[in-house]
Short mmCIF file of C-alpha atoms and ligand atoms in Angstrom, two decimals:
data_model
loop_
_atom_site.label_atom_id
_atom_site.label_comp_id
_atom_site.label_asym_id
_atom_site.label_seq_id
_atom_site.Cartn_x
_atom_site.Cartn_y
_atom_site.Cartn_z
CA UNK A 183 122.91 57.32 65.68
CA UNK A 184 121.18 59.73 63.93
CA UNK A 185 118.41 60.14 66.38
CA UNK A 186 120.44 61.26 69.04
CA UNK A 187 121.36 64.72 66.98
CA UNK A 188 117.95 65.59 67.40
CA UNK A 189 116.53 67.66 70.61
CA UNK A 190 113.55 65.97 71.99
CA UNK A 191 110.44 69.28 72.65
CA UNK A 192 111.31 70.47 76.40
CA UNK A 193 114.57 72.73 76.75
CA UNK A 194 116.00 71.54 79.28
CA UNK A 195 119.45 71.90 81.44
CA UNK A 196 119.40 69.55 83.98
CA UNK A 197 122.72 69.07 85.85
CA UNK A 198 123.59 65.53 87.47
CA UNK A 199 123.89 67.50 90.51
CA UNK A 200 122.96 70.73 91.71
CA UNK A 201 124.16 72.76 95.07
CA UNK A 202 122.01 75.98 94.59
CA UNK A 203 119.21 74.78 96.62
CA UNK A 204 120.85 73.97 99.64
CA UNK A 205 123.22 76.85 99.41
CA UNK A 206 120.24 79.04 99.09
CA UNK A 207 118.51 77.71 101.82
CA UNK A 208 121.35 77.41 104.43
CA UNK A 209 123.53 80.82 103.28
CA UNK A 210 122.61 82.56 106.59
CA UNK A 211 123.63 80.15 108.23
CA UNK A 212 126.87 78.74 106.81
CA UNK A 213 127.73 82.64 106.86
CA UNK A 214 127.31 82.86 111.02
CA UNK A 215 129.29 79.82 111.31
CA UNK A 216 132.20 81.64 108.75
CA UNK A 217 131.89 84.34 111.29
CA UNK A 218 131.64 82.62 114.58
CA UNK A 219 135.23 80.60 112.68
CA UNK A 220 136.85 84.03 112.01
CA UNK A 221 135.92 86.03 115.15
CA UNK A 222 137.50 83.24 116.86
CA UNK A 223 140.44 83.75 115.23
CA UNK A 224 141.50 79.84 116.26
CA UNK A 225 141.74 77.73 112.73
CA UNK A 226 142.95 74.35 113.62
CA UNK A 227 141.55 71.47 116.31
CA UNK A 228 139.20 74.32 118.32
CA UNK A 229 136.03 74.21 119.39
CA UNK A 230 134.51 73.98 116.44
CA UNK A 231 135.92 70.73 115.41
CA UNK A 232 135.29 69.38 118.76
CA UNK A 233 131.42 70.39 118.36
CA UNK A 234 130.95 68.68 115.34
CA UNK A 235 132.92 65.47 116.44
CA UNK A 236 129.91 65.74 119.30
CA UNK A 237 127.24 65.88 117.06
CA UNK A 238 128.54 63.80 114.74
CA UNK A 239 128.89 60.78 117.16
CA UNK A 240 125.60 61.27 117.89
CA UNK A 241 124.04 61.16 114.65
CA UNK A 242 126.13 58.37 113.60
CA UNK A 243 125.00 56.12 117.20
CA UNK A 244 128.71 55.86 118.10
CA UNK A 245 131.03 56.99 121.09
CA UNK A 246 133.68 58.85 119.31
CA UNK A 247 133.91 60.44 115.87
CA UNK A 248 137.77 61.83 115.33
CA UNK A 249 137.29 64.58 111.99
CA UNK A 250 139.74 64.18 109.67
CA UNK A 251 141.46 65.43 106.24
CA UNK A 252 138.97 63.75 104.36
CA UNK A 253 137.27 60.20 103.15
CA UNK A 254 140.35 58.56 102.11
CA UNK A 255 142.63 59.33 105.04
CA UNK A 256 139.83 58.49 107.45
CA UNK A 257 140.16 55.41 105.66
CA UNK A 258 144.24 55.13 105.88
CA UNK A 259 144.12 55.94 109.27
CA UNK A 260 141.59 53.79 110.47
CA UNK A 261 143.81 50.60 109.09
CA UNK A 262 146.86 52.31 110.66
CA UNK A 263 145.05 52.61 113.83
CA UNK A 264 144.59 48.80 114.12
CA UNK A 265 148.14 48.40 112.78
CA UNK A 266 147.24 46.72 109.43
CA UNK A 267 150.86 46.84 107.03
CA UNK A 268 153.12 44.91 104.75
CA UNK A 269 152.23 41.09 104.51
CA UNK A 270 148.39 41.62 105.67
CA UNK A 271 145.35 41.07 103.14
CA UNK A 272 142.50 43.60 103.45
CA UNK A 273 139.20 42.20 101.40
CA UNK A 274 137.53 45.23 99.63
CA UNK A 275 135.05 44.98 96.78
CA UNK A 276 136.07 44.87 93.05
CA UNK A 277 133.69 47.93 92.10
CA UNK A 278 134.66 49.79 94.45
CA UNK A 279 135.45 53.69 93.98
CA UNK A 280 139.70 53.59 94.21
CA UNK A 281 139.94 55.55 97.37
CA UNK A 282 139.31 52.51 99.52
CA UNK A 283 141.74 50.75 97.53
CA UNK A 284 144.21 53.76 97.57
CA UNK A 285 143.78 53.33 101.27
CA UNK A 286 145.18 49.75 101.50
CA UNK A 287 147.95 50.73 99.67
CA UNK A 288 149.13 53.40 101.75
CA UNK A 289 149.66 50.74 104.87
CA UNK A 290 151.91 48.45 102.38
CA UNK A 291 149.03 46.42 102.89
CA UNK A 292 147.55 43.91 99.96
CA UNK A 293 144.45 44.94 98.96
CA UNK A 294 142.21 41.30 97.98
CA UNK A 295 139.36 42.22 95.66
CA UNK A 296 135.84 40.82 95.50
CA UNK A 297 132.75 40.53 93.79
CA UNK A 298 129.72 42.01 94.59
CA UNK A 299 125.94 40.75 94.68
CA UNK A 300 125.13 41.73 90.78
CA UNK A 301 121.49 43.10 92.48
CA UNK A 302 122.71 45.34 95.04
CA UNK A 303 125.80 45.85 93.91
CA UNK A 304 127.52 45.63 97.63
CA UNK A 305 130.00 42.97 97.97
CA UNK A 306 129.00 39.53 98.69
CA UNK A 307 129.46 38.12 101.66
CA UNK A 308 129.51 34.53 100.13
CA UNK A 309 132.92 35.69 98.06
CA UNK A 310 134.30 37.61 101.38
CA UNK A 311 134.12 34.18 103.18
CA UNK A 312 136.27 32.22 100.31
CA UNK A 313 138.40 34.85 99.77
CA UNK A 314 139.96 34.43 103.52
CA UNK A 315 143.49 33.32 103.82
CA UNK A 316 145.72 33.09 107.06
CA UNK A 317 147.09 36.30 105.68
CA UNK A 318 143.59 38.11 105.65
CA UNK A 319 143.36 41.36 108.80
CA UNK A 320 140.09 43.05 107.75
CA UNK A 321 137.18 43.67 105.51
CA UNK A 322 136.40 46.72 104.21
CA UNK A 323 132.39 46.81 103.10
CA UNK A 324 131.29 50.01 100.87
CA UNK A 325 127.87 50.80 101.13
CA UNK A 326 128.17 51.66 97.55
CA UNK A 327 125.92 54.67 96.23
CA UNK A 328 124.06 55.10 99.12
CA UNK A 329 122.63 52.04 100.17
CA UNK A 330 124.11 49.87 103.37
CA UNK A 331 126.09 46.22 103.23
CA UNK A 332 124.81 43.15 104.67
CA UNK A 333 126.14 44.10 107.39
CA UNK A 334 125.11 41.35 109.73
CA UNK A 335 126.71 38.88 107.06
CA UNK A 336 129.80 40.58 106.91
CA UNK A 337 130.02 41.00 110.65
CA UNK A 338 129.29 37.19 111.27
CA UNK A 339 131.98 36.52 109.10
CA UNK A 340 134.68 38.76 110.58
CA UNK A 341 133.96 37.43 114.05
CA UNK A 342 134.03 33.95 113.28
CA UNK A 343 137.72 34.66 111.31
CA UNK A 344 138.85 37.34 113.92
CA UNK A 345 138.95 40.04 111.23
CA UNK A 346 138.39 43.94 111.69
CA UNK A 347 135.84 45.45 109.85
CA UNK A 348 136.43 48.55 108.44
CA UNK A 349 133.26 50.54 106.86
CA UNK A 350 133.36 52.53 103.66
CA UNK A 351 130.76 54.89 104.35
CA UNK A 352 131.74 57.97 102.07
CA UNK A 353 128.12 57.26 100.20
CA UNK A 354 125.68 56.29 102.44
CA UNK A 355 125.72 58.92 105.82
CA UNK A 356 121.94 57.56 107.85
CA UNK A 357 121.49 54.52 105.81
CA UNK A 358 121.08 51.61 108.03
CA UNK A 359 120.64 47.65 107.65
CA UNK A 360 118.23 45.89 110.08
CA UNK A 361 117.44 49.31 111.30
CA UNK A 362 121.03 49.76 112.87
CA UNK A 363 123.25 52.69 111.34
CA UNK A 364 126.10 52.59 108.84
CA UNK A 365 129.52 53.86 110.06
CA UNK A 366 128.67 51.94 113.44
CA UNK A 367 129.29 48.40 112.76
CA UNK A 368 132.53 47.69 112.13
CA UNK A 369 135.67 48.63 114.78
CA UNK A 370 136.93 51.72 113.32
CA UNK A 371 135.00 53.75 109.98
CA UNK A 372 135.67 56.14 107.49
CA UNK A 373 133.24 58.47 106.68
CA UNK A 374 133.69 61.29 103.64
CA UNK A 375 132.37 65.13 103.67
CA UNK A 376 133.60 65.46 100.27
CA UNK A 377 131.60 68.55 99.14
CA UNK A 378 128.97 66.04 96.52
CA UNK A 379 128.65 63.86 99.26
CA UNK A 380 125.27 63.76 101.13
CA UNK A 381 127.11 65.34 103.96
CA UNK A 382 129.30 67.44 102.22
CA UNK A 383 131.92 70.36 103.52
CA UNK A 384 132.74 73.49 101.46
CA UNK A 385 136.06 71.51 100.64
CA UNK A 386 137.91 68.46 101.93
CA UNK A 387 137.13 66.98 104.76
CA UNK A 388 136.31 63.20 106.32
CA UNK A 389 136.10 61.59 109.88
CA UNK A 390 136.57 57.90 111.17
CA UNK A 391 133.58 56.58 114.02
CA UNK A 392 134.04 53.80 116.78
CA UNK A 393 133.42 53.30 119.84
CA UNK A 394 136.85 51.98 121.20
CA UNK A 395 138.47 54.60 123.09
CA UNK A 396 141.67 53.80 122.11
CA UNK A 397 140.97 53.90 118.48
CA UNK A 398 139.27 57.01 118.63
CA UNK A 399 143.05 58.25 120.64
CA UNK A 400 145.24 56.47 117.99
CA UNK A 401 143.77 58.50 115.06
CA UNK A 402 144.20 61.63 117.16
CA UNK A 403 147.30 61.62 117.65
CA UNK A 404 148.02 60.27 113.76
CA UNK A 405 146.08 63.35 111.94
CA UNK A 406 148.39 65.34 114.29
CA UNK A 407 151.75 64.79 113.73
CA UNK A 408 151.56 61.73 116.07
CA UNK A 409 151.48 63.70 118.95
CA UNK A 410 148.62 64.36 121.57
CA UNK A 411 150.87 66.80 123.98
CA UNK A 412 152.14 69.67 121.79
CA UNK A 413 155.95 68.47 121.04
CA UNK A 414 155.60 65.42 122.51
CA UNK A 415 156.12 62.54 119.53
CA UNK A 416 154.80 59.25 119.96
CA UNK A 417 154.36 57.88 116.99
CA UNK A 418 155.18 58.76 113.38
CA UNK A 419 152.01 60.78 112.40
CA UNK A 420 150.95 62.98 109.78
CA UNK A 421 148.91 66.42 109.06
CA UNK A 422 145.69 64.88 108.52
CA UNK A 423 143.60 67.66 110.46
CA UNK A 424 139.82 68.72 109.49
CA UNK A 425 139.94 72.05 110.34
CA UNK A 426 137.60 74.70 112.28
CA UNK A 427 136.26 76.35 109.08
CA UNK A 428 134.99 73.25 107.48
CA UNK A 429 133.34 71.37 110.74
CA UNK A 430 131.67 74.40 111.27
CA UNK A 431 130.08 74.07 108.07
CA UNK A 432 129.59 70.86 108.36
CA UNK A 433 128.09 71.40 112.02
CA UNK A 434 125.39 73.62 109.76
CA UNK A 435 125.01 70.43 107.10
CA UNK A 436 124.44 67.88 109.70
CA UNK A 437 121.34 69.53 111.10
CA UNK A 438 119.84 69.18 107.58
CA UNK A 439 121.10 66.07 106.28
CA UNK A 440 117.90 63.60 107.38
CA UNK A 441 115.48 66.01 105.65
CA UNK A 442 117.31 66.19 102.55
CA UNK A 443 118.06 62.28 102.56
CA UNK A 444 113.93 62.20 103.05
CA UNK A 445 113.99 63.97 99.48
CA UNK A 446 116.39 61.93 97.46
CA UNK A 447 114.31 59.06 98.88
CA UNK A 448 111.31 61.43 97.19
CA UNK A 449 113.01 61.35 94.49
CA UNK A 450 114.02 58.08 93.81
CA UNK A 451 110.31 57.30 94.41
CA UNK A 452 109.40 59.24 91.16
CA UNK A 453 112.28 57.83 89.35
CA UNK A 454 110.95 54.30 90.14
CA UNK A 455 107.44 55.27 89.22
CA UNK A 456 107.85 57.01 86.22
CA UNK A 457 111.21 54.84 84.69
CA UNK A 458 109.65 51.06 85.11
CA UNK A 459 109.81 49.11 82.45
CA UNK A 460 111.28 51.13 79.82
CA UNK A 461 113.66 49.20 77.79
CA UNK A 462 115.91 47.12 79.60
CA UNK A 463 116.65 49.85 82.28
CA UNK A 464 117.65 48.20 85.43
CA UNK A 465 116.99 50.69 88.68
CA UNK A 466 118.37 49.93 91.83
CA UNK A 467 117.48 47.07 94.05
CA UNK A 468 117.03 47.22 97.86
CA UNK A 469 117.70 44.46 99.85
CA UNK A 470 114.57 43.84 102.02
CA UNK A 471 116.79 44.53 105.60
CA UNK A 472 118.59 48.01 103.90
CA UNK A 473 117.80 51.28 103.86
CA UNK A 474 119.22 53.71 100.63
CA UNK A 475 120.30 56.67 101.07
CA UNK A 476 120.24 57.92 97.23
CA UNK A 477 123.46 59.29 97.27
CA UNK A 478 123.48 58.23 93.86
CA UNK A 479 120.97 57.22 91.55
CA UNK A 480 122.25 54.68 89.62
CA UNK A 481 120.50 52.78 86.23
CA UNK A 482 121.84 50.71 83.86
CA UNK A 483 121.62 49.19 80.49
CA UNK A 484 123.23 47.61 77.30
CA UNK A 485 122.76 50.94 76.11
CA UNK A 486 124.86 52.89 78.09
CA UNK A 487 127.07 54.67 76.30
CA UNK A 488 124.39 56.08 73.49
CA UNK A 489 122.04 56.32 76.37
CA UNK A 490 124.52 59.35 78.54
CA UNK A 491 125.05 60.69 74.77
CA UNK A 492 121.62 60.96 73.86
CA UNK A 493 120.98 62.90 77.65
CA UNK A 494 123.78 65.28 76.96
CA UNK A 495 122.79 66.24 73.58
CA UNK A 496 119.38 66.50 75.15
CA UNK A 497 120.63 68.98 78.34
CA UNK A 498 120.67 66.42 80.67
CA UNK A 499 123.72 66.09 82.84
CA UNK A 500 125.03 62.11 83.77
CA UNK A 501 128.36 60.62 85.33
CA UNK A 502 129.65 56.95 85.28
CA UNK A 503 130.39 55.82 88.66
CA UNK A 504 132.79 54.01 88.21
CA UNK A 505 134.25 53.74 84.56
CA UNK A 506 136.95 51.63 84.96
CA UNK A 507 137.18 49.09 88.12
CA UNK A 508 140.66 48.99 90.26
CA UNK A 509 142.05 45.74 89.36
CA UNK A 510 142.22 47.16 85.53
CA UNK A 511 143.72 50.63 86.75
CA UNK A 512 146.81 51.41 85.47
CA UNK A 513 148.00 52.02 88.82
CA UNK A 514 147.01 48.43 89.96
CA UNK A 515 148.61 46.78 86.90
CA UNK A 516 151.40 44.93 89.47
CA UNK A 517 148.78 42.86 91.04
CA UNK A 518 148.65 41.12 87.40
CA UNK A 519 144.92 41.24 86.91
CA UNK A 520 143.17 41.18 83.34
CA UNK A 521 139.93 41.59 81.28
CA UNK A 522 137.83 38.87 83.02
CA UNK A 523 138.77 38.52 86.26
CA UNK A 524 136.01 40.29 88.45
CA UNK A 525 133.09 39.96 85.66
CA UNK A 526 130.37 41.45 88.09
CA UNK A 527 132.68 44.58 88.27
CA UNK A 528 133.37 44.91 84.66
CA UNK A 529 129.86 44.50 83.85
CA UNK A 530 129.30 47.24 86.18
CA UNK A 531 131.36 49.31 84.47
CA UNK A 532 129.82 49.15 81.44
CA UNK A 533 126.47 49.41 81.95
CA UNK A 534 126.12 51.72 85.27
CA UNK A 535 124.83 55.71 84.78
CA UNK A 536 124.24 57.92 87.32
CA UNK A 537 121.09 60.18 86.42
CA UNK A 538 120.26 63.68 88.54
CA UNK A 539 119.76 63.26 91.75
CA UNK A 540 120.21 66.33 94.59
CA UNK A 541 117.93 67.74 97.39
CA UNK A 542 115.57 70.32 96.24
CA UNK A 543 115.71 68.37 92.81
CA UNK A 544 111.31 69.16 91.67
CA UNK A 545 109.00 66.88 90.22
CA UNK A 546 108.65 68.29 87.05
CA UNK A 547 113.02 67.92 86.39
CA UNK A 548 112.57 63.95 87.74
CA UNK A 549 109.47 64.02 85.01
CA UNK A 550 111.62 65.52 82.52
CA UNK A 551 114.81 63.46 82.76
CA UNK A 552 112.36 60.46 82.59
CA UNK A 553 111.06 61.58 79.54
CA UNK A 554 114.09 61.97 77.82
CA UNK A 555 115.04 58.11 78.93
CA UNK A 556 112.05 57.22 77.64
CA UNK A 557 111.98 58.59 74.14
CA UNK A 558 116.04 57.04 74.19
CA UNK A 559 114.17 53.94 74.34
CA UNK A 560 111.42 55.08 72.18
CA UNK A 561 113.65 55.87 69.31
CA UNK A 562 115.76 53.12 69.96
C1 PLP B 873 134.37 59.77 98.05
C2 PLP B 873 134.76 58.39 98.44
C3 PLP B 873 135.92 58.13 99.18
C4 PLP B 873 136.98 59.17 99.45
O1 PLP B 873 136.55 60.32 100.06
P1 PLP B 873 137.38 61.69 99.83
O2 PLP B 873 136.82 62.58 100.88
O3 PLP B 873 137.11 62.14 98.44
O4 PLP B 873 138.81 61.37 100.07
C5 PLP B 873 136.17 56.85 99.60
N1 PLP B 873 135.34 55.85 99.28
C6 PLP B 873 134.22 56.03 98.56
C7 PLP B 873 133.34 54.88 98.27
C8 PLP B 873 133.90 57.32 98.09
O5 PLP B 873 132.80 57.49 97.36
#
C-alpha cells in the first residue's frame, strides 16, 4: 500500500506506552522508599512486604493479600492452594493471555478453554456452564484488558456446580462489576504488578487476595519453601517471594493508582469521542454492570495489520494483545486443537490493536493518534 509510505503533516512519536510521567512525578518518593529498603538492610519477607500486603487488602476489599513472585505464580499458587492437580479440569477463556493457561499447567491440571462474549471480550458465562464435566474444579475469569467479568454469572455458576473461582486480575486492579471489586470474588486471586501493569513494580512481582484464612496461610508457606517456621518443612514449596524492594515501591504505586485509573478513563473518553465511526473501527464495549479500568485500549478492524503498519510508519507506537490464542500455541499443540476451534478467539486475534494508552498521556497525543486512524481510513 502505497499510501502507507507516506508521513501524514504532524511529527509525531507516540509510544504505546509511556512511564516518564509517573516516574517523574513519584521519583522522590520511590527514592525514600529505596532508602527506607536499604537502611533497613532486611531484603526478603520484612516489614515492607507486610505493609503493602496491609494496604493492599484494603484497597482490594479483602482480608488477606499474600505478595508474591509475580502474576503467574500468584496464579499457580492459588490452584495449588486449593489442591487443584492431575485429572482436574480448570475452565479458562480461549483469548486469554498464556500465563493463566501456563498456570494450569504447572498443577498437571487440564486446562478447558472457552469462548468469550465477542462484545466484551470476557468469557461467557453461557459456554462456562456447558463446558462443565464431573472432572471440572474451578473457573478461572480474566477481566481481560481492564474491564471486570460477569462476575455474578460466573459466581452463580460455580456455586451451583461446587467449583472454585479463581480471578485473573493481572489487567484490571479497581475495576468492579455491580459496584463490587475485582480480585474479591472468587476464593483465592491472582493479581500481577508486572511493571506495564496499572499497578506496576520496578520488576517482577504479583500477589493472590481472599479472605479465607487458611488460603491466605497455604500460599505463605508455598512462596517460602513450604515452610512457615524457619526449617520447619511442611509441604513441598517453592521460592516464590515478592521481596522488600519491590512492595515498597509498590506501597508508593498503590497510593496513586485510583487517580491515574481516573485518567485512562479520561482518556478513553477522548478516544471514544474523537474515533466513532471511522471505518469499521470497533472500540470497546462496557457491559452496563462493569466498570473498565483501561489497562488497555483495545480497537479493532478488518484492517488490522495495514492499520499498526500505517501507525508505525506514521510514529505511532501499537501492540497486538494477543497475536496468537493458546489452543494454537505451539506449546499447547498436545491438546490437539486446530484452525477453527475457538472462532471468537481467532477472530480476536486478528483483528485486536492496542493503541497508546498511559497516565499522564495529553489531549493533544489522544487527538493526534486519532488523526492518524482517521486519515488510515481516509486513504483507505
Ligand atoms: C500479565 C498477566 C499475567 C501474568 O503476570 P506476570 O506478572 O507477568 O507473571 C497473567 N494473566 C494476565 C491476563 C496477564 O495480563
Amino acid at each position: 500500500m502505497e499510501s502507507s509510505k507516506q508521513r501524514i503533516d504532524i511529527d509525531m512519536n507516540i509510544p504505546v506506552l509511556d512511564f516518564k510521567f509517573q516516574h517523574d512525578l513519584l521519583k522522590d518518593e520511590m527514592l525514600s522508599a529505596f532508602t527506607s529498603v536499604y537502611e533497613s538492610n532486611w531484603f526478603i519477607l520484612g516489614k515492607h512486604l507486610v505493609n503493602f500486603e496491609t494496604e493492599y487488602a484494603v484497597f482490594n476489599q479483602v482480608a488477606y493479600t499474600v505478595g508474591v513472585s509475580n502474576g503467574l505464580d500468584a496464579l499457580y499458587l492459588a490452584l495449588k492452594a486449593l489442591e487443584i492437580g492431575a485429572g482436574d479440569e480448570v475452565i479458562v477463556p480461549s483469548n486469554t493471555y498464556i500465563a493463566t493457561v501456563l498456570a494450569v499447567s504447572y498443577t498437571g491440571a487440564t486446562p478447558i478453554l472457552v469462548e468469550p462474549d465477542p462484545k466484551t471480550y470476557n468469557i461467557n458465562p453461557e459456554n462456562i456452564a456447558k463446558a462443565i464435566t464431573p472432572q471440572t474444579k474451578a473457573i478461572m475469569p480474566v477481566h481481560l484488558y481492564g474491564q471486570a467479568c460477569q462476575m455474578d454469572e460466573v459466581m452463580a455458576i460455580a456455586k451451583e456446580h461446587q467449583l472454585y473461582v479463581i480471578e485473573d486480575n493481572a489487567q484490571a486492579h479497581g475495576a468492579t462489576f455491580n459496584g463490587k471489586i475485582t480480585g474479591s470474588f472468587g476464593h483465592i486471586n491472582g493479581v500481577s504488578f508486572y511493571p506495564g501493569k496499572n499497578l506496576g513494580a520496578l520488576g517482577d512481582a504479583g500477589a493472590i487476595t481472599t479472605n479465607d484464612f487458611a488460603l491466605a496461610e497455604k500460599v505463605k508457606a508455598l512462596r517460602n519453601y513450604g515452610s512457615k517456621v524457619k526449617y520447619n518443612n511442611e509441604l513441598i514449596g517453592h521460592n516464590m517471594r515478592l521481596d522488600e524492594m519491590q512492595a515498597a515501591f509498590l506501597s508508593v504505586k498503590l497510593k496513586h493508582l485510583m487517580p491515574f485509573t481516573a485518567q485512562r478513563v479520561q482518556i478513553a473518553d477522548w478516544y471514544y469521542k474523537e474515533l466513532q465511526g471511522v471505518g469499521d473501527l470497533v472500540l470497546p464495549y462496557i457491559h452496563p454492570q462493569a466498570t473498565h479500568a483501561y489497562h488497555l485500549f483495545v480497537v479493532r478492524t478488518q484492517y488490522r495489520d495495514q492499520l499498526q503498519k500505517y501507525l508505525n510508519d506514521n510514529g505511532v507506537g501499537t501492540l497486538i494483545h494477543y497475536p496468537i490464542p493458546p489452543h494454537l500455541q505451539q506449546a499447547y499443540a498436545h491438546l490437539g486443537y486446530v484452525k477453527g476451534d475457538f472462532p471468537i478467539a481467532e477472530e480476536l486475534a486478528d483483528t485486536s490493536l492496542s493503541i497508546p494508552m498511559w497516565p499522564g498521556m495529553k489531549h493533544a497525543e489522544v487527538k493526534a493518534v486519532a488523526m492518524a486512524i482517521r486519515s488510515f481510513f481516509n486513504e483507505k
